[in-house]
């Protein structure tokens, strides 16, 4: 079945450094790749997404890149701040459905 | 602004009890989802509904059932709660037509003792 692998499971960075989280997916027909941020005790919220007809998308300090050939996509956060500390989930769409399959999450800690 | 609400933030039940978790969305979304969130396992889909009275099993449906009698409301039912169903349960909704953003509720932390 479809699968999404996410690495690393935990990531600690110093404030101001960059953070990169990587995901690989198994279904070459997947065409939608969202990233969710879940702060402690809060609901997951979409922070950025990308569709398969685009290779890169940027929104201020966050960016997502997609390599369809290799079937992987990455989240890049630049100039990290303590408020970026959260669990981040990647996801990939399941072809022919409105369903998503999620990665196992990355806990990002940004130290002041 | 999309709003997805869940009936309880915290719930404690005993083994063998029947448990109802309710989710309501106010954006007229066709799709509704129930996920289970466990540390290190991410979000796993329990059930999916794409229309009133329509449902589809997800990856981990065993021990659960669902009900969708109205478009805005999607209920998750644990017929006989067990300790291995202790978890965080998240409801989500989305529009249909093309896979798009899912909007999540605040979650229900269920403890079965």
PDB file of C-alpha atoms in Angstrom:
ATOM      1  CA  UNK A   1       0.000   0.000   0.000  1.00  0.00           C
ATOM      2  CA  UNK A   2       0.920   3.662  -0.087  1.00  0.00           C
ATOM      3  CA  UNK A   3       3.551   4.804   2.370  1.00  0.00           C
ATOM      4  CA  UNK A   4       5.201   8.046   3.444  1.00  0.00           C
ATOM      5  CA  UNK A   5       8.490   7.989   5.333  1.00  0.00           C
ATOM      6  CA  UNK A   6       9.614  11.063   7.254  1.00  0.00           C
ATOM      7  CA  UNK A   7      13.044  11.910   8.658  1.00  0.00           C
ATOM      8  CA  UNK A   8      14.373  12.846  11.098  1.00  0.00           C
ATOM      9  CA  UNK A   9      12.017  12.041  13.951  1.00  0.00           C
ATOM     10  CA  UNK A  10      13.583  14.753  16.118  1.00  0.00           C
ATOM     11  CA  UNK A  11      15.580  17.818  15.162  1.00  0.00           C
ATOM     12  CA  UNK A  12      17.231  20.370  17.439  1.00  0.00           C
ATOM     13  CA  UNK A  13      18.608  23.616  16.056  1.00  0.00           C
ATOM     14  CA  UNK A  14      19.900  26.906  17.387  1.00  0.00           C
ATOM     15  CA  UNK A  15      17.752  29.957  16.813  1.00  0.00           C
ATOM     16  CA  UNK A  16      18.633  31.515  13.479  1.00  0.00           C
ATOM     17  CA  UNK A  17      19.815  28.245  11.919  1.00  0.00           C
ATOM     18  CA  UNK A  18      17.987  26.432   9.123  1.00  0.00           C
ATOM     19  CA  UNK A  19      15.998  23.222   9.529  1.00  0.00           C
ATOM     20  CA  UNK A  20      15.239  20.633   6.859  1.00  0.00           C
ATOM     21  CA  UNK A  21      12.732  17.789   7.114  1.00  0.00           C
ATOM     22  CA  UNK A  22      12.552  15.147   4.388  1.00  0.00           C
ATOM     23  CA  UNK A  23       9.792  12.813   3.226  1.00  0.00           C
ATOM     24  CA  UNK A  24       9.640  10.067   0.645  1.00  0.00           C
ATOM     25  CA  UNK A  25       6.463   8.615  -0.820  1.00  0.00           C
ATOM     26  CA  UNK A  26       5.724   5.361  -2.583  1.00  0.00           C
ATOM     27  CA  UNK A  27       2.852   6.152  -4.976  1.00  0.00           C
ATOM     28  CA  UNK A  28       4.131   7.828  -8.114  1.00  0.00           C
ATOM     29  CA  UNK A  29       0.568   8.996  -8.842  1.00  0.00           C
ATOM     30  CA  UNK A  30       0.439  11.185  -5.700  1.00  0.00           C
ATOM     31  CA  UNK A  31      -0.051  14.798  -6.764  1.00  0.00           C
ATOM     32  CA  UNK A  32      -0.607  16.846  -3.594  1.00  0.00           C
ATOM     33  CA  UNK A  33       1.885  17.236  -0.748  1.00  0.00           C
ATOM     34  CA  UNK A  34       0.905  19.306   2.301  1.00  0.00           C
ATOM     35  CA  UNK A  35       2.900  20.072   5.425  1.00  0.00           C
ATOM     36  CA  UNK A  36       1.187  20.494   8.791  1.00  0.00           C
ATOM     37  CA  UNK A  37       2.500  22.077  11.981  1.00  0.00           C
ATOM     38  CA  UNK A  38       1.172  20.921  15.345  1.00  0.00           C
ATOM     39  CA  UNK A  39       2.115  22.989  18.354  1.00  0.00           C
ATOM     40  CA  UNK A  40       1.923  21.400  21.782  1.00  0.00           C
ATOM     41  CA  UNK A  41      -1.705  20.794  22.735  1.00  0.00           C
ATOM     42  CA  UNK A  42      -3.011  22.286  19.493  1.00  0.00           C
ATOM     43  CA  UNK A  43      -4.542  20.924  16.311  1.00  0.00           C
ATOM     44  CA  UNK A  44      -2.449  20.300  13.167  1.00  0.00           C
ATOM     45  CA  UNK A  45      -2.566  23.276  10.807  1.00  0.00           C
ATOM     46  CA  UNK A  46      -1.483  23.535   7.206  1.00  0.00           C
ATOM     47  CA  UNK A  47       1.615  25.699   6.748  1.00  0.00           C
ATOM     48  CA  UNK A  48       2.465  25.076   3.107  1.00  0.00           C
ATOM     49  CA  UNK A  49       1.548  22.686   0.329  1.00  0.00           C
ATOM     50  CA  UNK A  50       2.741  21.856  -3.168  1.00  0.00           C
ATOM     51  CA  UNK A  51       1.215  20.131  -6.167  1.00  0.00           C
ATOM     52  CA  UNK A  52       3.040  17.846  -8.552  1.00  0.00           C
ATOM     53  CA  UNK A  53       3.182  20.379 -11.384  1.00  0.00           C
ATOM     54  CA  UNK A  54       5.462  22.629  -9.297  1.00  0.00           C
ATOM     55  CA  UNK A  55       9.024  21.946  -8.158  1.00  0.00           C
ATOM     56  CA  UNK A  56       9.325  24.508  -5.386  1.00  0.00           C
ATOM     57  CA  UNK A  57       7.118  26.829  -3.379  1.00  0.00           C
ATOM     58  CA  UNK A  58       8.112  29.462  -0.869  1.00  0.00           C
ATOM     59  CA  UNK A  59       6.246  31.440   1.768  1.00  0.00           C
ATOM     60  CA  UNK A  60       8.425  33.822   3.749  1.00  0.00           C
ATOM     61  CA  UNK A  61      10.770  31.661   5.860  1.00  0.00           C
ATOM     62  CA  UNK A  62       9.371  28.307   4.784  1.00  0.00           C
ATOM     63  CA  UNK A  63       9.765  26.503   1.478  1.00  0.00           C
ATOM     64  CA  UNK A  64       8.928  23.110   0.087  1.00  0.00           C
ATOM     65  CA  UNK A  65      10.749  21.325  -2.724  1.00  0.00           C
ATOM     66  CA  UNK A  66       9.473  18.351  -4.679  1.00  0.00           C
ATOM     67  CA  UNK A  67      11.482  15.818  -6.691  1.00  0.00           C
ATOM     68  CA  UNK A  68       8.952  13.656  -8.535  1.00  0.00           C
ATOM     69  CA  UNK A  69      11.578  11.431 -10.086  1.00  0.00           C
ATOM     70  CA  UNK A  70      13.023  10.472  -6.732  1.00  0.00           C
ATOM     71  CA  UNK A  71       9.600  10.632  -5.043  1.00  0.00           C
ATOM     72  CA  UNK A  72      10.700  12.846  -2.224  1.00  0.00           C
ATOM     73  CA  UNK A  73       9.823  16.290  -0.918  1.00  0.00           C
ATOM     74  CA  UNK A  74      11.339  18.465   1.772  1.00  0.00           C
ATOM     75  CA  UNK A  75      10.390  21.294   4.115  1.00  0.00           C
ATOM     76  CA  UNK A  76      12.954  24.024   4.616  1.00  0.00           C
ATOM     77  CA  UNK A  77      12.691  26.553   7.442  1.00  0.00           C
ATOM     78  CA  UNK A  78      15.213  29.387   7.443  1.00  0.00           C
ATOM     79  CA  UNK A  79      16.114  31.750  10.289  1.00  0.00           C
ATOM     80  CA  UNK A  80      14.381  29.513  12.800  1.00  0.00           C
ATOM     81  CA  UNK A  81      12.708  31.056  15.830  1.00  0.00           C
ATOM     82  CA  UNK A  82      11.604  29.509  19.139  1.00  0.00           C
ATOM     83  CA  UNK A  83       7.968  29.695  17.964  1.00  0.00           C
ATOM     84  CA  UNK A  84       8.866  27.290  15.148  1.00  0.00           C
ATOM     85  CA  UNK A  85       9.182  24.579  17.816  1.00  0.00           C
ATOM     86  CA  UNK A  86       6.446  22.034  17.071  1.00  0.00           C
ATOM     87  CA  UNK A  87       5.775  18.667  15.467  1.00  0.00           C
ATOM     88  CA  UNK A  88       5.718  18.792  11.675  1.00  0.00           C
ATOM     89  CA  UNK A  89       3.888  16.239   9.526  1.00  0.00           C
ATOM     90  CA  UNK A  90       4.255  15.693   5.816  1.00  0.00           C
ATOM     91  CA  UNK A  91       1.528  13.998   3.781  1.00  0.00           C
ATOM     92  CA  UNK A  92       0.901  12.749   0.267  1.00  0.00           C
ATOM     93  CA  UNK A  93      -2.379  12.346  -1.556  1.00  0.00           C
ATOM     94  CA  UNK A  94      -3.725   8.944  -2.536  1.00  0.00           C
ATOM     95  CA  UNK A  95      -4.540   8.935  -6.230  1.00  0.00           C
ATOM     96  CA  UNK A  96      -8.217   8.910  -7.089  1.00  0.00           C
ATOM     97  CA  UNK A  97      -9.323   9.807  -3.566  1.00  0.00           C
ATOM     98  CA  UNK A  98      -9.479  12.846  -1.297  1.00  0.00           C
ATOM     99  CA  UNK A  99      -7.429  11.011   1.308  1.00  0.00           C
ATOM    100  CA  UNK A 100      -3.955  11.788   2.570  1.00  0.00           C
ATOM    101  CA  UNK A 101      -1.353   9.477   4.010  1.00  0.00           C
ATOM    102  CA  UNK A 102       0.760  11.096   6.701  1.00  0.00           C
ATOM    103  CA  UNK A 103       4.363  10.729   7.726  1.00  0.00           C
ATOM    104  CA  UNK A 104       5.237   9.856  11.309  1.00  0.00           C
ATOM    105  CA  UNK A 105       6.157  13.409  12.277  1.00  0.00           C
ATOM    106  CA  UNK A 106       9.289  15.390  13.181  1.00  0.00           C
ATOM    107  CA  UNK A 107       9.640  17.113  16.523  1.00  0.00           C
ATOM    108  CA  UNK A 108      11.566  20.346  15.920  1.00  0.00           C
ATOM    109  CA  UNK A 109      13.090  22.168  18.878  1.00  0.00           C
ATOM    110  CA  UNK A 110      14.569  25.610  18.380  1.00  0.00           C
ATOM    111  CA  UNK A 111      16.830  26.711  21.215  1.00  0.00           C
ATOM    112  CA  UNK A 112      17.288  30.443  21.910  1.00  0.00           C
TER     113      UNK A 112
ATOM    114  CA  UNK B   1     -12.920  30.673   8.729  1.00  0.00           C
ATOM    115  CA  UNK B   2     -13.313  26.905   8.877  1.00  0.00           C
ATOM    116  CA  UNK B   3     -14.314  25.580  12.233  1.00  0.00           C
ATOM    117  CA  UNK B   4     -14.128  21.938  13.223  1.00  0.00           C
ATOM    118  CA  UNK B   5     -15.175  21.117  16.762  1.00  0.00           C
ATOM    119  CA  UNK B   6     -15.067  17.914  18.772  1.00  0.00           C
ATOM    120  CA  UNK B   7     -17.399  17.064  21.615  1.00  0.00           C
ATOM    121  CA  UNK B   8     -14.754  16.531  24.302  1.00  0.00           C
ATOM    122  CA  UNK B   9     -11.092  17.471  24.819  1.00  0.00           C
ATOM    123  CA  UNK B  10     -10.528  14.778  27.434  1.00  0.00           C
ATOM    124  CA  UNK B  11     -12.440  11.579  28.076  1.00  0.00           C
ATOM    125  CA  UNK B  12     -11.862   8.744  30.537  1.00  0.00           C
ATOM    126  CA  UNK B  13     -13.773   5.505  30.024  1.00  0.00           C
ATOM    127  CA  UNK B  14     -13.663   2.013  31.417  1.00  0.00           C
ATOM    128  CA  UNK B  15     -12.857  -1.139  29.460  1.00  0.00           C
ATOM    129  CA  UNK B  16     -15.956  -2.494  27.753  1.00  0.00           C
ATOM    130  CA  UNK B  17     -17.866   0.800  27.694  1.00  0.00           C
ATOM    131  CA  UNK B  18     -19.412   2.116  24.496  1.00  0.00           C
ATOM    132  CA  UNK B  19     -17.813   5.426  23.572  1.00  0.00           C
ATOM    133  CA  UNK B  20     -19.066   8.124  21.225  1.00  0.00           C
ATOM    134  CA  UNK B  21     -16.794  10.827  19.848  1.00  0.00           C
ATOM    135  CA  UNK B  22     -18.520  13.549  17.876  1.00  0.00           C
ATOM    136  CA  UNK B  23     -17.205  15.988  15.325  1.00  0.00           C
ATOM    137  CA  UNK B  24     -18.982  18.952  13.752  1.00  0.00           C
ATOM    138  CA  UNK B  25     -17.802  21.174  10.896  1.00  0.00           C
ATOM    139  CA  UNK B  26     -19.405  24.387   9.717  1.00  0.00           C
ATOM    140  CA  UNK B  27     -17.987  24.747   6.200  1.00  0.00           C
ATOM    141  CA  UNK B  28     -20.354  22.459   4.303  1.00  0.00           C
ATOM    142  CA  UNK B  29     -17.475  20.091   3.538  1.00  0.00           C
ATOM    143  CA  UNK B  30     -18.356  16.808   1.873  1.00  0.00           C
ATOM    144  CA  UNK B  31     -15.414  14.870   3.311  1.00  0.00           C
ATOM    145  CA  UNK B  32     -14.875  14.050   6.965  1.00  0.00           C
ATOM    146  CA  UNK B  33     -12.150  11.938   8.529  1.00  0.00           C
ATOM    147  CA  UNK B  34     -11.297  10.310  11.839  1.00  0.00           C
ATOM    148  CA  UNK B  35      -7.609   9.833  12.683  1.00  0.00           C
ATOM    149  CA  UNK B  36      -5.802   8.346  15.573  1.00  0.00           C
ATOM    150  CA  UNK B  37      -2.543  10.012  16.682  1.00  0.00           C
ATOM    151  CA  UNK B  38       0.048   8.046  18.620  1.00  0.00           C
ATOM    152  CA  UNK B  39       3.672   9.074  19.332  1.00  0.00           C
ATOM    153  CA  UNK B  40       6.009   7.861  16.602  1.00  0.00           C
ATOM    154  CA  UNK B  41       3.144   6.612  14.437  1.00  0.00           C
ATOM    155  CA  UNK B  42       1.863   9.886  13.050  1.00  0.00           C
ATOM    156  CA  UNK B  43      -1.763  10.251  11.993  1.00  0.00           C
ATOM    157  CA  UNK B  44      -3.453   7.039  10.981  1.00  0.00           C
ATOM    158  CA  UNK B  45      -6.821   7.044   9.222  1.00  0.00           C
ATOM    159  CA  UNK B  46      -9.576   5.116  10.987  1.00  0.00           C
ATOM    160  CA  UNK B  47     -12.585   5.972   8.769  1.00  0.00           C
ATOM    161  CA  UNK B  48     -13.450   8.374   5.999  1.00  0.00           C
ATOM    162  CA  UNK B  49     -16.851   9.677   4.897  1.00  0.00           C
ATOM    163  CA  UNK B  50     -17.353  11.373   1.532  1.00  0.00           C
ATOM    164  CA  UNK B  51     -21.089  12.058   1.869  1.00  0.00           C
ATOM    165  CA  UNK B  52     -24.008  11.606   4.221  1.00  0.00           C
ATOM    166  CA  UNK B  53     -24.404   7.925   5.117  1.00  0.00           C
ATOM    167  CA  UNK B  54     -21.333   7.053   3.017  1.00  0.00           C
ATOM    168  CA  UNK B  55     -18.238   5.687   4.702  1.00  0.00           C
ATOM    169  CA  UNK B  56     -15.034   3.954   3.848  1.00  0.00           C
ATOM    170  CA  UNK B  57     -12.614   2.062   6.065  1.00  0.00           C
ATOM    171  CA  UNK B  58      -9.216   3.554   6.608  1.00  0.00           C
ATOM    172  CA  UNK B  59      -6.002   1.847   7.640  1.00  0.00           C
ATOM    173  CA  UNK B  60      -7.003   0.876  11.186  1.00  0.00           C
ATOM    174  CA  UNK B  61     -10.819   0.391  11.359  1.00  0.00           C
ATOM    175  CA  UNK B  62     -10.833  -2.619  13.685  1.00  0.00           C
ATOM    176  CA  UNK B  63     -12.748  -1.923  16.882  1.00  0.00           C
ATOM    177  CA  UNK B  64     -14.351   1.251  15.503  1.00  0.00           C
ATOM    178  CA  UNK B  65     -17.482   2.203  13.621  1.00  0.00           C
ATOM    179  CA  UNK B  66     -18.787   5.546  12.352  1.00  0.00           C
ATOM    180  CA  UNK B  67     -22.024   7.320  11.661  1.00  0.00           C
ATOM    181  CA  UNK B  68     -22.807  10.251   9.399  1.00  0.00           C
ATOM    182  CA  UNK B  69     -26.489  11.093   9.429  1.00  0.00           C
ATOM    183  CA  UNK B  70     -26.022  14.802   8.669  1.00  0.00           C
ATOM    184  CA  UNK B  71     -23.460  16.478   6.462  1.00  0.00           C
ATOM    185  CA  UNK B  72     -21.913  18.531   9.248  1.00  0.00           C
ATOM    186  CA  UNK B  73     -21.603  15.758  11.844  1.00  0.00           C
ATOM    187  CA  UNK B  74     -19.386  12.665  11.882  1.00  0.00           C
ATOM    188  CA  UNK B  75     -19.343  10.338  14.872  1.00  0.00           C
ATOM    189  CA  UNK B  76     -16.752   7.752  15.851  1.00  0.00           C
ATOM    190  CA  UNK B  77     -18.010   4.848  17.946  1.00  0.00           C
ATOM    191  CA  UNK B  78     -15.995   2.444  20.031  1.00  0.00           C
ATOM    192  CA  UNK B  79     -18.419  -0.419  20.570  1.00  0.00           C
ATOM    193  CA  UNK B  80     -16.463  -1.908  23.475  1.00  0.00           C
ATOM    194  CA  UNK B  81     -13.528   0.232  24.521  1.00  0.00           C
ATOM    195  CA  UNK B  82     -10.220  -1.465  25.197  1.00  0.00           C
ATOM    196  CA  UNK B  83      -7.017  -0.160  26.785  1.00  0.00           C
ATOM    197  CA  UNK B  84      -5.205  -0.261  23.433  1.00  0.00           C
ATOM    198  CA  UNK B  85      -7.631   2.367  22.183  1.00  0.00           C
ATOM    199  CA  UNK B  86      -6.188   4.904  24.592  1.00  0.00           C
ATOM    200  CA  UNK B  87      -5.030   7.629  22.215  1.00  0.00           C
ATOM    201  CA  UNK B  88      -5.572  11.089  20.758  1.00  0.00           C
ATOM    202  CA  UNK B  89      -8.414  11.159  18.236  1.00  0.00           C
ATOM    203  CA  UNK B  90      -8.502  13.876  15.602  1.00  0.00           C
ATOM    204  CA  UNK B  91     -11.377  14.708  13.291  1.00  0.00           C
ATOM    205  CA  UNK B  92     -10.846  16.558  10.008  1.00  0.00           C
ATOM    206  CA  UNK B  93     -12.892  17.822   7.093  1.00  0.00           C
ATOM    207  CA  UNK B  94     -12.178  18.864   3.533  1.00  0.00           C
ATOM    208  CA  UNK B  95     -13.913  19.805   0.345  1.00  0.00           C
ATOM    209  CA  UNK B  96     -14.168  17.356  -2.514  1.00  0.00           C
ATOM    210  CA  UNK B  97     -13.223  17.454  -6.187  1.00  0.00           C
ATOM    211  CA  UNK B  98      -9.472  17.624  -5.844  1.00  0.00           C
ATOM    212  CA  UNK B  99      -7.371  16.551  -2.883  1.00  0.00           C
ATOM    213  CA  UNK B 100      -7.022  19.622  -0.758  1.00  0.00           C
ATOM    214  CA  UNK B 101      -6.304  20.939   2.709  1.00  0.00           C
ATOM    215  CA  UNK B 102      -7.823  19.046   5.594  1.00  0.00           C
ATOM    216  CA  UNK B 103      -9.004  21.145   8.533  1.00  0.00           C
ATOM    217  CA  UNK B 104      -8.561  19.518  11.898  1.00  0.00           C
ATOM    218  CA  UNK B 105     -10.512  19.648  15.114  1.00  0.00           C
ATOM    219  CA  UNK B 106      -8.764  20.203  18.474  1.00  0.00           C
ATOM    220  CA  UNK B 107      -8.633  16.488  19.258  1.00  0.00           C
ATOM    221  CA  UNK B 108     -10.029  14.253  21.992  1.00  0.00           C
ATOM    222  CA  UNK B 109      -7.603  12.557  24.323  1.00  0.00           C
ATOM    223  CA  UNK B 110      -9.277   9.290  25.282  1.00  0.00           C
ATOM    224  CA  UNK B 111      -8.031   7.201  28.177  1.00  0.00           C
ATOM    225  CA  UNK B 112      -9.462   3.711  28.647  1.00  0.00           C
ATOM    226  CA  UNK B 113      -8.787   2.173  32.054  1.00  0.00           C
TER     227      UNK B 113
END
